[in-house]
Short mmCIF file of C-alpha atoms in Angstrom, two decimals:
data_model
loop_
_atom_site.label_atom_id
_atom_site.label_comp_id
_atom_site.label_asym_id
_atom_site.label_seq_id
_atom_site.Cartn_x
_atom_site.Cartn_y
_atom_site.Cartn_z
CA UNK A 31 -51.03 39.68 76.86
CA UNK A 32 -47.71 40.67 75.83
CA UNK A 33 -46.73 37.36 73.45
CA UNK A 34 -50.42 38.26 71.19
CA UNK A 35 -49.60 41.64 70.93
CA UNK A 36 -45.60 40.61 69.98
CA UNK A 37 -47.41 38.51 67.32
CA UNK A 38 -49.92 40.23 65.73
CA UNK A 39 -47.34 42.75 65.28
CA UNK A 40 -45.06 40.48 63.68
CA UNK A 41 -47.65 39.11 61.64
CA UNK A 42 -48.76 42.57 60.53
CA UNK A 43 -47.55 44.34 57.29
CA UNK A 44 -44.17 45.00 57.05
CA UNK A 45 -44.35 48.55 55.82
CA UNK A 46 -46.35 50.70 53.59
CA UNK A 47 -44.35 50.60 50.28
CA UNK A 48 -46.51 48.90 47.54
CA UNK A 49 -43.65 47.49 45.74
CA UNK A 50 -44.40 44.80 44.11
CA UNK A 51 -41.80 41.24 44.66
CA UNK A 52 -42.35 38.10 42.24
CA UNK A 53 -42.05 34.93 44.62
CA UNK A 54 -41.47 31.20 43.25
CA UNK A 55 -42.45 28.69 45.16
CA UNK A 56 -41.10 25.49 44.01
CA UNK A 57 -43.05 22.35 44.84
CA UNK A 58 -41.90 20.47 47.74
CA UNK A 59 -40.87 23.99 49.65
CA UNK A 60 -41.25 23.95 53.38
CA UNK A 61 -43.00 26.42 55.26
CA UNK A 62 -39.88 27.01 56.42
CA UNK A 63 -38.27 27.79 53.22
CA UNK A 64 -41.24 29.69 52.14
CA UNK A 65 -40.46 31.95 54.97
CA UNK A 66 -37.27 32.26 54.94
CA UNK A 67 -37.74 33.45 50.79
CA UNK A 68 -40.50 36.03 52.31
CA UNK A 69 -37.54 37.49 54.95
CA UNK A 70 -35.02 37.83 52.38
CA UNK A 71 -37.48 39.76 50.09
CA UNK A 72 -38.11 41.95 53.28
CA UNK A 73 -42.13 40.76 52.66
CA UNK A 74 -41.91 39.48 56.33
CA UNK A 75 -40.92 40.89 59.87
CA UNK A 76 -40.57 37.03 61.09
CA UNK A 77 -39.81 33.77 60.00
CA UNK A 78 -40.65 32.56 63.20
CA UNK A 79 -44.22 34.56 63.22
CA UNK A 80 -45.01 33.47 59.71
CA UNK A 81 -44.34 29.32 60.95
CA UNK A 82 -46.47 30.68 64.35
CA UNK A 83 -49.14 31.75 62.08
CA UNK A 84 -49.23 28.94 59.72
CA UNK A 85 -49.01 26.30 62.55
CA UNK A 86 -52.05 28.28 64.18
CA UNK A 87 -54.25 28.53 61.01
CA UNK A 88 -53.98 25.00 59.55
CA UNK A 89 -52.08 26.44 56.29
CA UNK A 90 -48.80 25.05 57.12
CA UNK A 91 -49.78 22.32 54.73
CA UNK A 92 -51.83 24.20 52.01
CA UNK A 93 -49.32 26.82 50.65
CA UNK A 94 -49.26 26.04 46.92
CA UNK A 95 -46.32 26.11 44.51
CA UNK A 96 -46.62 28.99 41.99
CA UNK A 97 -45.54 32.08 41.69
CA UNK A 98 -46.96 35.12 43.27
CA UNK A 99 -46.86 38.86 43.31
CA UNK A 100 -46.49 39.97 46.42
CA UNK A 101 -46.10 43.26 48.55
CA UNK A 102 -44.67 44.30 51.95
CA UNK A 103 -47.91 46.42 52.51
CA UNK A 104 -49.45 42.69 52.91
CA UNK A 105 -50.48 40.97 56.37
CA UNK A 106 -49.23 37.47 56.86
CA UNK A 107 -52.86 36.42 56.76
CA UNK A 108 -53.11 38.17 53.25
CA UNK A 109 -49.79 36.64 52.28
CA UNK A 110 -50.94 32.79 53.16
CA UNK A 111 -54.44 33.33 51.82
CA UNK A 112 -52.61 34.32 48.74
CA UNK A 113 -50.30 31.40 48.84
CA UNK A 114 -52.95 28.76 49.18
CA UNK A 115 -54.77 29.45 46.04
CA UNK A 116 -52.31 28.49 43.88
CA UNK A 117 -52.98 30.58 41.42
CA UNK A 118 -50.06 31.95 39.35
CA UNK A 119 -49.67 35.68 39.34
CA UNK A 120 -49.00 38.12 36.23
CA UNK A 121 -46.69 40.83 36.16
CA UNK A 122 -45.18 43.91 34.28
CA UNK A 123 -41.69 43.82 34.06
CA UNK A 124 -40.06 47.16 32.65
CA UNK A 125 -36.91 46.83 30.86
CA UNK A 126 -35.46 51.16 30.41
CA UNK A 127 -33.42 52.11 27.73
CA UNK A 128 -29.58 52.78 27.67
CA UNK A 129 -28.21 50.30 29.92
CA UNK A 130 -25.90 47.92 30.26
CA UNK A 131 -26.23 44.04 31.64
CA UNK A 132 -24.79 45.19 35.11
CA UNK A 133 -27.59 47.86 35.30
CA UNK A 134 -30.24 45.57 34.37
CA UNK A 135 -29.68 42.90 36.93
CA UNK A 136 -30.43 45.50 39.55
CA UNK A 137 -33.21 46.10 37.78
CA UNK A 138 -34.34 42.19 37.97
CA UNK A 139 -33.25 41.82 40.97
CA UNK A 140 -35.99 45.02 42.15
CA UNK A 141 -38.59 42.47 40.10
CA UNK A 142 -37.84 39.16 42.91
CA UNK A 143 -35.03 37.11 40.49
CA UNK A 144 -32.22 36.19 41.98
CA UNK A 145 -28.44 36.76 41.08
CA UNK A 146 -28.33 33.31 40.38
CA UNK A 147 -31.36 33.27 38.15
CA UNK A 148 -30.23 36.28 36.37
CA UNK A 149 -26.42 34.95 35.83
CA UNK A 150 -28.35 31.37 34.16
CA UNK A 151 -30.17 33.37 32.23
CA UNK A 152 -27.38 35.88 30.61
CA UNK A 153 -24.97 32.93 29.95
CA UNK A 154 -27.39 30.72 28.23
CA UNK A 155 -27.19 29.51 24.72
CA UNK A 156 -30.05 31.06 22.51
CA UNK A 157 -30.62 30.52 18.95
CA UNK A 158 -32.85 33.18 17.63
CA UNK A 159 -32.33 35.25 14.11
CA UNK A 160 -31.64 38.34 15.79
CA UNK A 161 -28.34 36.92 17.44
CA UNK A 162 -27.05 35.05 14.49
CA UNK A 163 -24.16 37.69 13.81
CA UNK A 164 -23.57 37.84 17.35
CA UNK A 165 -19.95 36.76 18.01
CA UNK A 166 -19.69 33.53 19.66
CA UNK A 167 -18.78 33.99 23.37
CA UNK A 168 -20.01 37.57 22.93
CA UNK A 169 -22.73 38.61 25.83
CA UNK A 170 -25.88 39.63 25.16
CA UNK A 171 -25.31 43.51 26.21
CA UNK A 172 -27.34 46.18 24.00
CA UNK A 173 -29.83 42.49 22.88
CA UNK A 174 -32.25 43.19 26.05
CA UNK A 175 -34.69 44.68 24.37
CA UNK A 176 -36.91 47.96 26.09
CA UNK A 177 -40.17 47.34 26.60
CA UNK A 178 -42.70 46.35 29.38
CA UNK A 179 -43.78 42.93 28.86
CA UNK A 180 -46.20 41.37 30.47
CA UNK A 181 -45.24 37.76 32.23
CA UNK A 182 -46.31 34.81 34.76
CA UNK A 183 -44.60 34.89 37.81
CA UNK A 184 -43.10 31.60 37.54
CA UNK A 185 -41.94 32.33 34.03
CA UNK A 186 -38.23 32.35 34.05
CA UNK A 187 -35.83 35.30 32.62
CA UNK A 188 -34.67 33.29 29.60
CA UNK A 189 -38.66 33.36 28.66
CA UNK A 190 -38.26 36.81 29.09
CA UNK A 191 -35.27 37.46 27.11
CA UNK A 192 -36.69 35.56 23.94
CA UNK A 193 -39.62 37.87 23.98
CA UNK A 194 -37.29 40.66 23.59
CA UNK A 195 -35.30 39.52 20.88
CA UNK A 196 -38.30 38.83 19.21
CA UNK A 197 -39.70 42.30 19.86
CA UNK A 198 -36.38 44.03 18.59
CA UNK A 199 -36.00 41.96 15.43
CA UNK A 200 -39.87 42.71 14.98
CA UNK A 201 -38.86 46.34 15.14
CA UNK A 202 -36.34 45.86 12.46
CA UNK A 203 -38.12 43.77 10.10
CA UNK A 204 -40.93 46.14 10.47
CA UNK A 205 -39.05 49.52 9.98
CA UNK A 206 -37.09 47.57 7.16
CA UNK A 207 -34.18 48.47 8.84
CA UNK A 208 -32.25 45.16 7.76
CA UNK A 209 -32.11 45.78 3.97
CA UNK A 210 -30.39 49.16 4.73
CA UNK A 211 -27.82 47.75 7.64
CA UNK A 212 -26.94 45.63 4.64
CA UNK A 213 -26.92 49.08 2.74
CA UNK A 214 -24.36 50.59 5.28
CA UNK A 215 -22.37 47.61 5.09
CA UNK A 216 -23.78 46.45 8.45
CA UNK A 217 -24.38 43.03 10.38
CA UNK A 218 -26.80 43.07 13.26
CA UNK A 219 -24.66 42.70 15.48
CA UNK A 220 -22.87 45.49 14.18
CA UNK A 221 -25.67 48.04 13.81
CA UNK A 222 -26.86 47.27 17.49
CA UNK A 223 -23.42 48.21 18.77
CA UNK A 224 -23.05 51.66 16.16
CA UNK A 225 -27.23 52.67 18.01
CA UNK A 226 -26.19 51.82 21.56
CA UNK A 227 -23.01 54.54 21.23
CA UNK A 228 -25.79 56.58 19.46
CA UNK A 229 -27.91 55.76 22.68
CA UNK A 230 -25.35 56.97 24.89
CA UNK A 231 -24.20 59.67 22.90
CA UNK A 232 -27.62 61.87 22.67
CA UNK A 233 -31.45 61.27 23.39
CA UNK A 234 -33.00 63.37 20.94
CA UNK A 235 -34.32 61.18 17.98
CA UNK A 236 -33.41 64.13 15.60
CA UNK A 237 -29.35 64.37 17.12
CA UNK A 238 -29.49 60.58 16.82
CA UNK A 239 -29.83 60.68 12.91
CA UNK A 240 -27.16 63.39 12.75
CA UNK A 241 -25.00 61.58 15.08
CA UNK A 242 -25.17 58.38 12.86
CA UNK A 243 -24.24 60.44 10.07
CA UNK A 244 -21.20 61.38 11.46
CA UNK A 245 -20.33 57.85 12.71
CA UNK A 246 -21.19 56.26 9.35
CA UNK A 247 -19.16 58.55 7.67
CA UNK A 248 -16.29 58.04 9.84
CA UNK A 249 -16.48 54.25 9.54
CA UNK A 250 -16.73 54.91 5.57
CA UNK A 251 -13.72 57.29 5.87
CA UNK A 252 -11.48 55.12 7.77
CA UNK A 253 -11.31 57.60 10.70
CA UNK A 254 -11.56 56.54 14.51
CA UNK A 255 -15.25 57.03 15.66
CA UNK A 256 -13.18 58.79 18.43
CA UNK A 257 -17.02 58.51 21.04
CA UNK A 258 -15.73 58.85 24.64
CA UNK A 259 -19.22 57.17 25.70
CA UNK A 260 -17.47 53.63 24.36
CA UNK A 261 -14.26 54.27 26.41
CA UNK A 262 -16.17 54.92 29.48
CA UNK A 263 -18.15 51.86 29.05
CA UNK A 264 -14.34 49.87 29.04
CA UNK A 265 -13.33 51.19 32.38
CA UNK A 266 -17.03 50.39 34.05
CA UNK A 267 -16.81 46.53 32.96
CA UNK A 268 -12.61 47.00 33.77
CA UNK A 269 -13.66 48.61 37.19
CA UNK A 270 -10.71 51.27 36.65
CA UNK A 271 -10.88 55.28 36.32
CA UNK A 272 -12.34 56.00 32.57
CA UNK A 273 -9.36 57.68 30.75
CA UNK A 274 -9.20 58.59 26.29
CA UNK A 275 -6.24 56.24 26.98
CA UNK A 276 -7.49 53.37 28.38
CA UNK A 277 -6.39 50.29 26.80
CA UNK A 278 -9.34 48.01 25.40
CA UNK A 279 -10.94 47.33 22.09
CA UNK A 280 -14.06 49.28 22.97
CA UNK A 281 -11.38 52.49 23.25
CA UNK A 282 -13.01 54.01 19.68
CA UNK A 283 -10.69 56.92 20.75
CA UNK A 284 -7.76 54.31 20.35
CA UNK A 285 -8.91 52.06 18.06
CA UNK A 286 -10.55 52.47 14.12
CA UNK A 287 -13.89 50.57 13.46
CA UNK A 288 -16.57 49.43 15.75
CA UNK A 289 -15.82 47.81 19.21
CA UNK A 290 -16.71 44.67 19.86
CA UNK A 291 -20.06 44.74 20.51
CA UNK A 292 -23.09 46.95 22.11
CA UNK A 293 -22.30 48.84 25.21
CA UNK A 294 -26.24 49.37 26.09
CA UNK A 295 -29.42 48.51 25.55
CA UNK A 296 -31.61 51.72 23.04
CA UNK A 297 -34.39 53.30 22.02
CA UNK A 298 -36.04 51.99 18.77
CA UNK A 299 -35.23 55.75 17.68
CA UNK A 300 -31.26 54.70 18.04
CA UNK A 301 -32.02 52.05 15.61
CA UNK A 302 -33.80 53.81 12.79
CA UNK A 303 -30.81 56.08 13.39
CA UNK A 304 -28.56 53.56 11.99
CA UNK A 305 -30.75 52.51 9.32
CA UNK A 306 -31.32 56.25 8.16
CA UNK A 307 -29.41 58.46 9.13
CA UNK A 308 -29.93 62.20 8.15
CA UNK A 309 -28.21 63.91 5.09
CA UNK A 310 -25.09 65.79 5.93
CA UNK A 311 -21.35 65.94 5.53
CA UNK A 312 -20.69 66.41 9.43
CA UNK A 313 -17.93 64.13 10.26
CA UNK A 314 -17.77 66.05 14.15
CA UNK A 315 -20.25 67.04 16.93
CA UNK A 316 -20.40 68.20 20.85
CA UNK A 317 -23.08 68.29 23.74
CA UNK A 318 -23.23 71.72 25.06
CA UNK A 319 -23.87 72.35 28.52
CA UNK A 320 -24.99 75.20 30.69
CA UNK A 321 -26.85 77.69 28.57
CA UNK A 322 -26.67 74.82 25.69
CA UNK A 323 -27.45 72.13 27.46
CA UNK A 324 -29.51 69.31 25.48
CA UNK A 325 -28.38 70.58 22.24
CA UNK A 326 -25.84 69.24 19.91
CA UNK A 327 -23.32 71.10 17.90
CA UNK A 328 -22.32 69.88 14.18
CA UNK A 329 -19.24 70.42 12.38
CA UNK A 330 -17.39 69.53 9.08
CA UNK A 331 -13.89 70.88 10.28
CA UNK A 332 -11.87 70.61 12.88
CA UNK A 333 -11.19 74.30 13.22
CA UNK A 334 -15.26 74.77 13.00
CA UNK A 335 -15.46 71.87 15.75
CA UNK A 336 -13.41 73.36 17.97
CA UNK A 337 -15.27 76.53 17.92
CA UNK A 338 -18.17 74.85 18.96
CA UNK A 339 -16.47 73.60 21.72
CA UNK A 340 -15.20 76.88 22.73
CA UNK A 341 -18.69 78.26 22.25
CA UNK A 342 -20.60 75.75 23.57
CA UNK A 343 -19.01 73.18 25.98
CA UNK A 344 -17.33 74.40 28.82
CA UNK A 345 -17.56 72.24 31.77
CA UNK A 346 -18.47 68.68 29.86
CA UNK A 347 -15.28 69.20 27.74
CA UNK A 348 -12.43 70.16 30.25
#
């Protein structure tokens, strides 16, 4: 019987891959609807097979609002049976370090939220301690905290976000880091931006403390922070070709001072950079590559930086 056979194979797991999709089913959702969300999450081979199968079964009726965790190595059957409980679903969502808004919604979207759930949730108006420097009209790059949190699958991605700003101000008030911000003549909102150009700039906790050194003791000095990392992050959001020239207020190769605002998310090790940074007089430093590559190269002079540049960086820095 060729139209069973055509079934059970559309009814049959879509693939292998175990990824896991968070589904929300809203109450009042058709079967139809409910399909249709399964296709576009590329749970289902058929809309058509799933309203076959749920016509069949008597479960056209049962499928219960909630939200699930689901995967395309799942059957139909195991998809409905699922559905029909009604039972919400718990997931781990895991939010990486150093990068920026843009990134991250790829990221959600991967975790089952839509553009249009993500969009609600970066433009909405949060009051929280962490964010009261926080320019107004200023977007909440570098404030999505890493972590993996644990959530409901109905939970939405504001829910989410407060978690994290209460995880990264937890991390603050914990480390003190606040009392020396205030020290380094810092708001929040300002020490978030100077660790997400220390993000960018190096990984190694260690480099991170020199590199705030440096920074801080530009910003003391008066001299450009001069970090090509905060240029680059200009011409991604301006969708042009990254150039020291580029004209934009994040352009610390341009422009003194910080730019206005965080151009990543970073490690808790960026922020206790910023808090303490190590001793040192360093007001320059370089990545080397090939042979040096992963290590960072201090300097207190120009002449002694551009040795190290000479020495030490010679495809990075052409």
């Amino acid at each position: 019987d060729v139209c069973s056979s055509d079934l059970n194979w559309a009814i049959g797991a879509r693939s292998r891959e175990d990824r896991q999709v968070r589904v929300v089913v809203e109450p009042g959702d058709t079967a139809a609807s409910i399909a249709e969300t399964l296709y576009e999450q590329e749970l289902i081979r058929s809309r058509l097979a799933f309203g076959v199968y749920t016509q069949l079964t008597g479960t056209r009726s049962k499928l219960q609002a909630g939200g699930y965790v689901l995967s395309a190595n799942q059957s139909v059957a195991s998809i409905v049976e699922h559905m029909t409980t009604g039972k919400t679903d718990e997931f781990n969502i895991t939010i990486p370090p150093g990068l920026t808004l843009d990134e991250l919604r790829d990221h959600f979207k991967r975790d089952g939220f839509s553009d249009n759930e993500i969009t609600t949730a970066y433009s909405a108006m949060y009051s929280h301690p962490l964010l009261a420097s926080k320019p107004a009209g200023a977007s909440l790059e570098g404030y999505i905290y890493p972590e993996t949190y644990r959530m409901n699958a109905d939970q939405t991605l504001d829910t989410l976000f407060m978690r994290t700003f209460d995880q990264m101000y937890k991390v603050l008030q914990e480390g003190k880091y606040l009392d020396e911000f205030t020290k380094h003549n810092l708001t929040i909102h300002q020490a978030i931006t100077l660790a997400s150009i220390v993000q960018k700039e190096v990984k190694n906790p260690t480099d991170q403390k020199q590199v705030a050194q440096v920074f801080l003791k530009r910003l003391s000095m008066g001299i450009p922070l001069g970090s090509d990392v905060t240029y680059m992050y200009a011409a991604e959001q301006m969708r042009v070709a990254a150039s020291p020239s580029l004209e934009s207020p994040y352009n610390t190769r341009k422009y003194g001072g910080l730019p206005p605002g965080p151009i990543a998310n970073m490690n808790p090790s960026a922020l206790e950079a910023v808090a303490f940074p190590a001793s040192g007089d360093y007001l320059y430093f370089v990545a080397g590559d090939g042979a040096d590559e992963g290590k960072t190269f201090f300097a207190t002079t120009q002449e002694e930086h551009e040795a190290n540049v000479a020495a030490h960086c010679h495809v990075l820095c052409q």
